[in-house]
mmCIF file of C-alpha atoms and ligand atoms in Angstrom:
data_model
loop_
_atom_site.group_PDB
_atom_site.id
_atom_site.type_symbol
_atom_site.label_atom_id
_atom_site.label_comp_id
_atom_site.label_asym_id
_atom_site.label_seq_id
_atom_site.Cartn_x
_atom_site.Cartn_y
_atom_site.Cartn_z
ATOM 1 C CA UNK A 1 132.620 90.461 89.717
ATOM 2 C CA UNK A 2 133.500 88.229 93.157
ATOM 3 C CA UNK A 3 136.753 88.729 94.093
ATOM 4 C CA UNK A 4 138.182 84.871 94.289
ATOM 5 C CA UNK A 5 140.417 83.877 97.388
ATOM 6 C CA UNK A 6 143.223 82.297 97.684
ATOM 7 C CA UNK A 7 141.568 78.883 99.537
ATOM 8 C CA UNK A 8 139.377 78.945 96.562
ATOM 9 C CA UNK A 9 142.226 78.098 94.195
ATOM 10 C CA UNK A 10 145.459 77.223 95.875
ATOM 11 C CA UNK A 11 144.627 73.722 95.121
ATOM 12 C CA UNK A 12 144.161 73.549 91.953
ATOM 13 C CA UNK A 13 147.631 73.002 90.708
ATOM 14 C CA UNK A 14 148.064 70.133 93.032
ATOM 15 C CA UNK A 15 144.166 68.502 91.605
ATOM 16 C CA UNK A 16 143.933 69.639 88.226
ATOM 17 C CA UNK A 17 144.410 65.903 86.758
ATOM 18 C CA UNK A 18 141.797 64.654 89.101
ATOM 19 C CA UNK A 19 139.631 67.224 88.182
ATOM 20 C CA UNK A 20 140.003 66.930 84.772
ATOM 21 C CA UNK A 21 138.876 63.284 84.890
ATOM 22 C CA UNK A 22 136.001 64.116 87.094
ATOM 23 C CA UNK A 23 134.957 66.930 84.397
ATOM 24 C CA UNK A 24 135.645 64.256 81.797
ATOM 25 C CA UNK A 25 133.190 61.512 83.470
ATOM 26 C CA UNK A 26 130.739 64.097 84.183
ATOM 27 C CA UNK A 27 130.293 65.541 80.769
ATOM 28 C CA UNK A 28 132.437 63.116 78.155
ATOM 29 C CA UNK A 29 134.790 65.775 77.530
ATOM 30 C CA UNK A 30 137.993 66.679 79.020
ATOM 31 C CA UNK A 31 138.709 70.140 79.461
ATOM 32 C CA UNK A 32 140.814 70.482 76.556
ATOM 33 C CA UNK A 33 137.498 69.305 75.028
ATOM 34 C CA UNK A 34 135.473 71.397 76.613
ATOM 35 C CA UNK A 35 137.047 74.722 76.007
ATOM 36 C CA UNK A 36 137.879 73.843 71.986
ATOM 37 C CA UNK A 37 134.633 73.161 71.642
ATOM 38 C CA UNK A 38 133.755 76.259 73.366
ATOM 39 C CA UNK A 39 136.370 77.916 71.044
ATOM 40 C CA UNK A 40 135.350 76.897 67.862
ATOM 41 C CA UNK A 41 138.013 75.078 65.970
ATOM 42 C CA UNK A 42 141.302 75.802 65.920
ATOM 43 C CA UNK A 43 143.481 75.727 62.882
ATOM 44 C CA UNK A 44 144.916 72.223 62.529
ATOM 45 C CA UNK A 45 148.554 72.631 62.090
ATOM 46 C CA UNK A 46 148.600 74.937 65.810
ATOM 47 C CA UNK A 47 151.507 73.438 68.069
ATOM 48 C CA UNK A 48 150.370 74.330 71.439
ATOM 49 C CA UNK A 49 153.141 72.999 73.240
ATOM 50 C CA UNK A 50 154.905 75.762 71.598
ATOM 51 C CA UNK A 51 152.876 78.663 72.485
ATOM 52 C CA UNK A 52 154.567 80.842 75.221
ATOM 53 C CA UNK A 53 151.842 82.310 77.748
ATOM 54 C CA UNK A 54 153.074 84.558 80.233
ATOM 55 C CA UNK A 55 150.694 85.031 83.199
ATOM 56 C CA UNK A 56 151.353 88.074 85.005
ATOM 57 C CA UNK A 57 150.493 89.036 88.416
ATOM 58 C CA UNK A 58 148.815 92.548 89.152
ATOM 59 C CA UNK A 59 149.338 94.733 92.456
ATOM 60 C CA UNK A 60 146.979 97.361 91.781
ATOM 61 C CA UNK A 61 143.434 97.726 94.026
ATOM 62 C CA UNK A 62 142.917 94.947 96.694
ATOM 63 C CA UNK A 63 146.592 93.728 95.166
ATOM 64 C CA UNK A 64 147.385 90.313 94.434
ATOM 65 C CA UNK A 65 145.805 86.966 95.631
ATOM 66 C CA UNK A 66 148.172 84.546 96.690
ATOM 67 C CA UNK A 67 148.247 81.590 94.239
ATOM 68 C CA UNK A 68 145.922 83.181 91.527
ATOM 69 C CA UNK A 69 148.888 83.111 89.272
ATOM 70 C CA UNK A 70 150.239 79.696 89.915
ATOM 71 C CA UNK A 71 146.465 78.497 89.369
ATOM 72 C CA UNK A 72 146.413 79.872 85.835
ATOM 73 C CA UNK A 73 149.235 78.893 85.413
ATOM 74 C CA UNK A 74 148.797 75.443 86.153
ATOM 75 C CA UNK A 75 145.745 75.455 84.041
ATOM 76 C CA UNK A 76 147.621 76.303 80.870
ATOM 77 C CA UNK A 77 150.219 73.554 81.428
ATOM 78 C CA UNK A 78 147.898 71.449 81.832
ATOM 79 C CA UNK A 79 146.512 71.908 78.441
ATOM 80 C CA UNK A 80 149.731 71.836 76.793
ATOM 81 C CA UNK A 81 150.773 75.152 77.195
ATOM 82 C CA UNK A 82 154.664 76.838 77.746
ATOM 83 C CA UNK A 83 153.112 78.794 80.452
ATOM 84 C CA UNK A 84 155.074 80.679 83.276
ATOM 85 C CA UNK A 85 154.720 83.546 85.859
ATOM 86 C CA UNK A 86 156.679 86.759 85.482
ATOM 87 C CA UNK A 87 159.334 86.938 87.915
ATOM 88 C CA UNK A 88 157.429 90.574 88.641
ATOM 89 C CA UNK A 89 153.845 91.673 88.703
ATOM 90 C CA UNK A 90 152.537 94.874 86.701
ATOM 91 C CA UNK A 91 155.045 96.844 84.047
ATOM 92 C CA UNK A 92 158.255 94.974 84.772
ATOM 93 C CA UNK A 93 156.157 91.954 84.522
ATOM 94 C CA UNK A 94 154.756 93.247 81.039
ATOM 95 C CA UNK A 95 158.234 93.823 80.018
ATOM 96 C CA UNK A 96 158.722 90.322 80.852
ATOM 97 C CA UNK A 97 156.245 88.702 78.959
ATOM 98 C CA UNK A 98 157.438 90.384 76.038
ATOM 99 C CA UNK A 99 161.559 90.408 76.163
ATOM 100 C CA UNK A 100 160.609 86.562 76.537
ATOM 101 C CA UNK A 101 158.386 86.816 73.022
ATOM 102 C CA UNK A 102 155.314 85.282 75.030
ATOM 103 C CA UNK A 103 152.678 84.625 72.363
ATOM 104 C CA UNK A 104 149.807 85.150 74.754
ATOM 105 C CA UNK A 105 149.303 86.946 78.231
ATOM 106 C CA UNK A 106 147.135 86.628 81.122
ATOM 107 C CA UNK A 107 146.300 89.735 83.478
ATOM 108 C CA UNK A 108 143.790 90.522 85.836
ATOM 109 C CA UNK A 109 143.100 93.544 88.055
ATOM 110 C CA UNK A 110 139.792 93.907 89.959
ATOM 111 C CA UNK A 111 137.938 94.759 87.421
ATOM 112 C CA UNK A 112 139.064 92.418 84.699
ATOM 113 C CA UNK A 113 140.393 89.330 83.805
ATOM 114 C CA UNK A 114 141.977 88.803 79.833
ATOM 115 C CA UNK A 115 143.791 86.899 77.689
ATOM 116 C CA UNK A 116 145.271 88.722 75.446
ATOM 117 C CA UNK A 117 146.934 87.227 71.393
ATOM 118 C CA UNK A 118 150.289 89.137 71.195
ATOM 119 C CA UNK A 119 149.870 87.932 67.740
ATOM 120 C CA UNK A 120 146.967 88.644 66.374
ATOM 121 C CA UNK A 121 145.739 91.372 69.091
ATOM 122 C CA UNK A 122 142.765 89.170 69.741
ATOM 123 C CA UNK A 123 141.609 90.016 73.383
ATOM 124 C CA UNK A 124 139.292 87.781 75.251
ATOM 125 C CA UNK A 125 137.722 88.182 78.364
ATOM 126 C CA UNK A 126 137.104 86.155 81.384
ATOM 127 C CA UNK A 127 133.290 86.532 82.270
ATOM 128 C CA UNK A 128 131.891 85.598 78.320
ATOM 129 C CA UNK A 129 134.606 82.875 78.090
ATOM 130 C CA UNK A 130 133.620 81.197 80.911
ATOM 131 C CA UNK A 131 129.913 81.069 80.411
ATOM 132 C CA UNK A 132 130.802 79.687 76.912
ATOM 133 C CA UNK A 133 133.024 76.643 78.372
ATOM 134 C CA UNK A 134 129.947 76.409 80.771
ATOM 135 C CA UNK A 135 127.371 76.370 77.957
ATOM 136 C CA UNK A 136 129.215 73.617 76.116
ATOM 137 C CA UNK A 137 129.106 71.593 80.025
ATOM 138 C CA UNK A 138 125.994 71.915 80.137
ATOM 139 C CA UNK A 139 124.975 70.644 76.987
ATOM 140 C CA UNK A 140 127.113 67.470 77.110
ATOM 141 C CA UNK A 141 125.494 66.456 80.516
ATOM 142 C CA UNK A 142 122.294 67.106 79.299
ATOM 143 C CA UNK A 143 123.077 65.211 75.733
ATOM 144 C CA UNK A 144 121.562 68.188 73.763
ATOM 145 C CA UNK A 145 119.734 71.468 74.576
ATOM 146 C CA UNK A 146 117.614 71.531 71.689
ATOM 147 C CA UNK A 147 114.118 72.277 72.694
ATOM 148 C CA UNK A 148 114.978 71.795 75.605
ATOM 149 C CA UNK A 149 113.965 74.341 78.994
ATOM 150 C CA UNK A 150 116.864 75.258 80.598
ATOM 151 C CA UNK A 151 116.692 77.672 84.007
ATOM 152 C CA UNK A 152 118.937 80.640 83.682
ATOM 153 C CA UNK A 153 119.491 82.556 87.257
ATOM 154 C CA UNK A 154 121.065 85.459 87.037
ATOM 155 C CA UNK A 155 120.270 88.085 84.294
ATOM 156 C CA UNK A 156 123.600 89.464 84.704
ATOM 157 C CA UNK A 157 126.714 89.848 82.112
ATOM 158 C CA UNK A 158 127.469 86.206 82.695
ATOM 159 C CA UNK A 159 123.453 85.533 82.550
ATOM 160 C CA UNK A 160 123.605 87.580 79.262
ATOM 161 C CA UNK A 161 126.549 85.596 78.060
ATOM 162 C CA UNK A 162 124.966 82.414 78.501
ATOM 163 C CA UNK A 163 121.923 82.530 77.488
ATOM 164 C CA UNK A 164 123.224 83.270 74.228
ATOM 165 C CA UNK A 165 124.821 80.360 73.821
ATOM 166 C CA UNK A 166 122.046 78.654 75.365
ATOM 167 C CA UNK A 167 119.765 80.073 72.607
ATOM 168 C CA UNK A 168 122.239 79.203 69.797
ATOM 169 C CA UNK A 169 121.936 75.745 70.833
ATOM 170 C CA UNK A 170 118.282 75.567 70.836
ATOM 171 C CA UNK A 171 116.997 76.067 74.555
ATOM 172 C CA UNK A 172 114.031 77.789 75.610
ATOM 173 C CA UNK A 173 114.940 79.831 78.840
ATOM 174 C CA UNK A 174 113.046 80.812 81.975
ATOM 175 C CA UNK A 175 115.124 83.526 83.291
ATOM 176 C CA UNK A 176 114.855 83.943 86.870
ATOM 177 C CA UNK A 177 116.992 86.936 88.402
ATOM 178 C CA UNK A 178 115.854 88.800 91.971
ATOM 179 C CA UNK A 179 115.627 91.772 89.843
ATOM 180 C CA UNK A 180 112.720 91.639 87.784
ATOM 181 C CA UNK A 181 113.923 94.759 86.190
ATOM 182 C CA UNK A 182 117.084 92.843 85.003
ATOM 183 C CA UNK A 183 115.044 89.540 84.090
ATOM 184 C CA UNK A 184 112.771 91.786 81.433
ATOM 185 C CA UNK A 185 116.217 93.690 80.251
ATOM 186 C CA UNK A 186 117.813 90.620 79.408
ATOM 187 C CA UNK A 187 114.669 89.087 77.648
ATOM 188 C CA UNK A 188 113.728 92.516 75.532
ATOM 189 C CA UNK A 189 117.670 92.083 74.886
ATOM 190 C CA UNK A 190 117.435 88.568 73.894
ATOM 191 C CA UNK A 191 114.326 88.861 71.455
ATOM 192 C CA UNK A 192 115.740 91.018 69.410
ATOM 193 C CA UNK A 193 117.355 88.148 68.010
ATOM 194 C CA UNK A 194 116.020 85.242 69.159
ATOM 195 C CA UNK A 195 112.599 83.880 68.711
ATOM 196 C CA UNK A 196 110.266 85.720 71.660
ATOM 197 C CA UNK A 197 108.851 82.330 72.428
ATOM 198 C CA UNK A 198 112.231 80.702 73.612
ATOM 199 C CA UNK A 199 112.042 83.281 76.364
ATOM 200 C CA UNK A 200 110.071 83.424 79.444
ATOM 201 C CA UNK A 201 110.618 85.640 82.657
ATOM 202 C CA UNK A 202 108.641 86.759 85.993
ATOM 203 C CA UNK A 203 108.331 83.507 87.890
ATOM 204 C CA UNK A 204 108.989 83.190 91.461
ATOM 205 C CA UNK A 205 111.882 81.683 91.876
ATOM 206 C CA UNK A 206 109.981 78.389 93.868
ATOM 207 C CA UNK A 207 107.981 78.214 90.511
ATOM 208 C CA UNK A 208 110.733 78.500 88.313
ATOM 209 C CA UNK A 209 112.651 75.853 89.551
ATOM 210 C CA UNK A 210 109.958 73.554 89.085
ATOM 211 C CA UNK A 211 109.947 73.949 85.473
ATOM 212 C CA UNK A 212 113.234 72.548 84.240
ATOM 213 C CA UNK A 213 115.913 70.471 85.457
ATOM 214 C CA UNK A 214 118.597 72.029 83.538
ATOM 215 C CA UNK A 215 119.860 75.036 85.506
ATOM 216 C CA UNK A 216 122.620 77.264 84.497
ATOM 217 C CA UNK A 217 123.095 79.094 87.698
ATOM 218 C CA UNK A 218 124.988 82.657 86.416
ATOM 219 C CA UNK A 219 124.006 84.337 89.827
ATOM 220 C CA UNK A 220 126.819 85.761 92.112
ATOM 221 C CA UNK A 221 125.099 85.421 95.382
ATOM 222 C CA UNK A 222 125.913 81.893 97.648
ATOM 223 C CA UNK A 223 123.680 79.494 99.040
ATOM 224 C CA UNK A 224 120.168 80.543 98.130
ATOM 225 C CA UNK A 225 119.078 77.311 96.330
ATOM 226 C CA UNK A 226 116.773 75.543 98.783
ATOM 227 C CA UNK A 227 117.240 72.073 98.305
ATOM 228 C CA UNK A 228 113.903 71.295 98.540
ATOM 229 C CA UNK A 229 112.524 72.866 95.084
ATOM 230 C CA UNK A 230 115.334 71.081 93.402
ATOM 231 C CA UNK A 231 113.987 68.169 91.358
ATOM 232 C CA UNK A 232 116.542 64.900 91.750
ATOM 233 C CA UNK A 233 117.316 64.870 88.215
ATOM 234 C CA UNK A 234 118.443 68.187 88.055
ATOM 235 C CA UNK A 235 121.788 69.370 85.878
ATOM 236 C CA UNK A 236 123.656 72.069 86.855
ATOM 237 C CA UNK A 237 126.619 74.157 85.723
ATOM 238 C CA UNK A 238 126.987 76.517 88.194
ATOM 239 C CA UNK A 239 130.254 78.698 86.830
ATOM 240 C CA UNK A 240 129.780 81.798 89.555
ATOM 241 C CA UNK A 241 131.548 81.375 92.739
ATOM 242 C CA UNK A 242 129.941 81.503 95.338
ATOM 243 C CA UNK A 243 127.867 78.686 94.127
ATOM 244 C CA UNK A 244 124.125 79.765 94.183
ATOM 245 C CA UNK A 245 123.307 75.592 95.240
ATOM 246 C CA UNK A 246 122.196 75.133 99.080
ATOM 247 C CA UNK A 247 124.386 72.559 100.429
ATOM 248 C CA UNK A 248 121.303 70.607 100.877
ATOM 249 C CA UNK A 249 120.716 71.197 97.115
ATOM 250 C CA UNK A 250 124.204 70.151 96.307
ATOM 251 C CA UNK A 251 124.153 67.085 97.531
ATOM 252 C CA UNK A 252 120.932 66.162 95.536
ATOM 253 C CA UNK A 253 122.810 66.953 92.927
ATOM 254 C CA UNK A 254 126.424 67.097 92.749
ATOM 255 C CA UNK A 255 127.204 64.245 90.269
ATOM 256 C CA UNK A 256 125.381 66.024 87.506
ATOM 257 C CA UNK A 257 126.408 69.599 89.057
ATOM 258 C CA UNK A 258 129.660 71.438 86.838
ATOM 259 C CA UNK A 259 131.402 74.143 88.993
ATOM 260 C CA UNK A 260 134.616 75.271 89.268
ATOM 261 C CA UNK A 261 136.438 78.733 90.084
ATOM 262 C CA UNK A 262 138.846 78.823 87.336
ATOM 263 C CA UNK A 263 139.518 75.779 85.046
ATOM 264 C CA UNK A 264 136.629 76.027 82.510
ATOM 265 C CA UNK A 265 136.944 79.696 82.135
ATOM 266 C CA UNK A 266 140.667 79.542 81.813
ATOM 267 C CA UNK A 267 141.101 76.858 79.290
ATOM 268 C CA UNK A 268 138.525 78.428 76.953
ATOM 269 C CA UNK A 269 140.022 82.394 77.467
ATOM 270 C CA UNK A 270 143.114 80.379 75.987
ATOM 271 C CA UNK A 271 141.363 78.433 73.279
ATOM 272 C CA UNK A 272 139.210 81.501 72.091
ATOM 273 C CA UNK A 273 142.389 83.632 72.190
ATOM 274 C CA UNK A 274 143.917 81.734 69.764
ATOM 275 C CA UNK A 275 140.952 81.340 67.111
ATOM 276 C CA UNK A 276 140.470 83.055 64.275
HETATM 277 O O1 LIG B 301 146.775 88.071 91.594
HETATM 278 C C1 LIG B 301 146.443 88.991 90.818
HETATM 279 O O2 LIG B 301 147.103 89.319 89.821
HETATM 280 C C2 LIG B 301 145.167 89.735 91.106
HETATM 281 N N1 LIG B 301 145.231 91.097 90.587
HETATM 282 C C3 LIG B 301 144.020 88.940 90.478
HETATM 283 C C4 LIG B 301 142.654 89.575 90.787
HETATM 284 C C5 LIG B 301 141.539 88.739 90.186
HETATM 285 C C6 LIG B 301 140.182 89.351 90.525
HETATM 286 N N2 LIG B 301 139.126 88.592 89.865
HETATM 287 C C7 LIG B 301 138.645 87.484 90.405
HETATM 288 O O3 LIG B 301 138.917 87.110 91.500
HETATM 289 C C8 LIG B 301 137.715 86.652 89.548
HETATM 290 C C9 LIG B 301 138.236 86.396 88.164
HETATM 291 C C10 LIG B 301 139.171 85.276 88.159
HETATM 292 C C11 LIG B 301 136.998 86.194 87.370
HETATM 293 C C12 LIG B 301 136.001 86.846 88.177
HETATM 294 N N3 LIG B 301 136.464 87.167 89.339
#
């Protein structure tokens, strides 16, 4: 998992209305939207401005990353949230969460990033959350992903993620990975429950781009996109920082590009933590 860093994120207190309207022109949703959507319903009568999330800083490993907390935190306020930082990271910070009867919590070490229902026990994790809030991006730009061919790079556990909830929403997928051992995993994965015709693998990667213009770049590796295989059109939700996109092939593209390092994945950890 990349380790974020603090210039990727200090700003998003400080621009998390103007991105929200941004994500909102881009894809028709908000991120509220977004991430219910991602969610699945919640129950009606659920007062979010009442639910206490305590985000709490962790010091273990490579330590904390100055304004990780304050990010998240700014996230679930924005959505309605009664969100706050512990006073102290780790145990005292656990304590914390729960003297104050927090309803949800928010931890991450290196390894792992959760949201976890103090409620109902309902833990949810960062990487499948995120690609779920990105699935649901996708799809609004692109109106709908039935039948449609959608690119998948990266055959990883966020690849994985996604192109589940690619499938369930009708796309065929061309999954491209640089490890063809990983693209035919992920496909002999993916057929056993999903019709073997709605996936394709073991294109090179110049080929592969040519056949759709819905990408949902899942790789973890920055700036290997040329921009010249990129068709104009293309769509992108690009949820793995770095971004995979040149910055040639960004700039075909940005308007109709989704890619954050935190919001998405955020709002719907909090949305999916609270749903049934
Ligand atoms: O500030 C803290 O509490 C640190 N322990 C947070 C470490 C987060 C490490 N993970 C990442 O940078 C990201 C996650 C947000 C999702 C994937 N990688």
């Amino acid at each position: 998992m990349t380790r974020l860093k603090t210039d990727d994120i200090m700003n998003i207190p400080a621009t998390i209305q103007g991105y929200d309207q941004v994500l909102k022109a881009k894809t028709g949703l908000s991120l509220k939207e977004i991430a219910l959507e991602a969610a699945g319903d919640l129950r009606s009568d659920t007062q979010i401005d009442r639910l206490k999330v305590a985000i709490i800083p962790v010091t273990t490993g490579q330590g904390v990353i100055d304004g990780f907390a304050k990010a998240v935190q700014s996230i679930a306020s924005h959505l309605g949230f009664s969100a706050f930082v512990t006073e102290f990271p780790d145990v005292r910070g656990l304590a914390e969460a729960y003297n104050k009867n927090s309803d949800l919590i928010m931890i991450a070490d290196d390894h792992c990033f959760v949201a976890i229902n103090l409620r109902s026990r309902l833990v949810i994790d960062n990487t499948k959350a995120t690609a779920a809030g990105y699935v649901v991006a996708l799809k609004q730009m692109s109106g709908s992903l039935n039948d449609k061919t959608v690119l998948l790079i990266g055959a990883g556990q966020m690849g994985s993620f996604a192109a589940e909830g690619l499938l369930q929403y009708g796309a065929r997928l061309i999954i491209y990975d640089s490890s063809k051992e990983a693209e035919a995993l992920l496909t002999h994965k993916l057929t056993d429950s999903y019709d073997e015709n709605k996936v394709s693998f073991g294109y090179n990667f110049e080929r592969a781009l040519n056949m759709s213009s819905l990408i949902f770049d899942a790789s973890s590796g920055g700036g290997f996109i040329p921009g010249e295989f990129i068709q104009d059109k293309s769509i992108v939700a690009a949820p793995g920082i770095p971004m995979g996109l040149s910055w040639c092939a960004f700039s075909k593209v940005h308007s109709t590009l989704v890619h954050d390092p935190l919001q998405i994945g955020v709002a719907t950890m909090l949305f999916q933590a609270l749903s049934e």
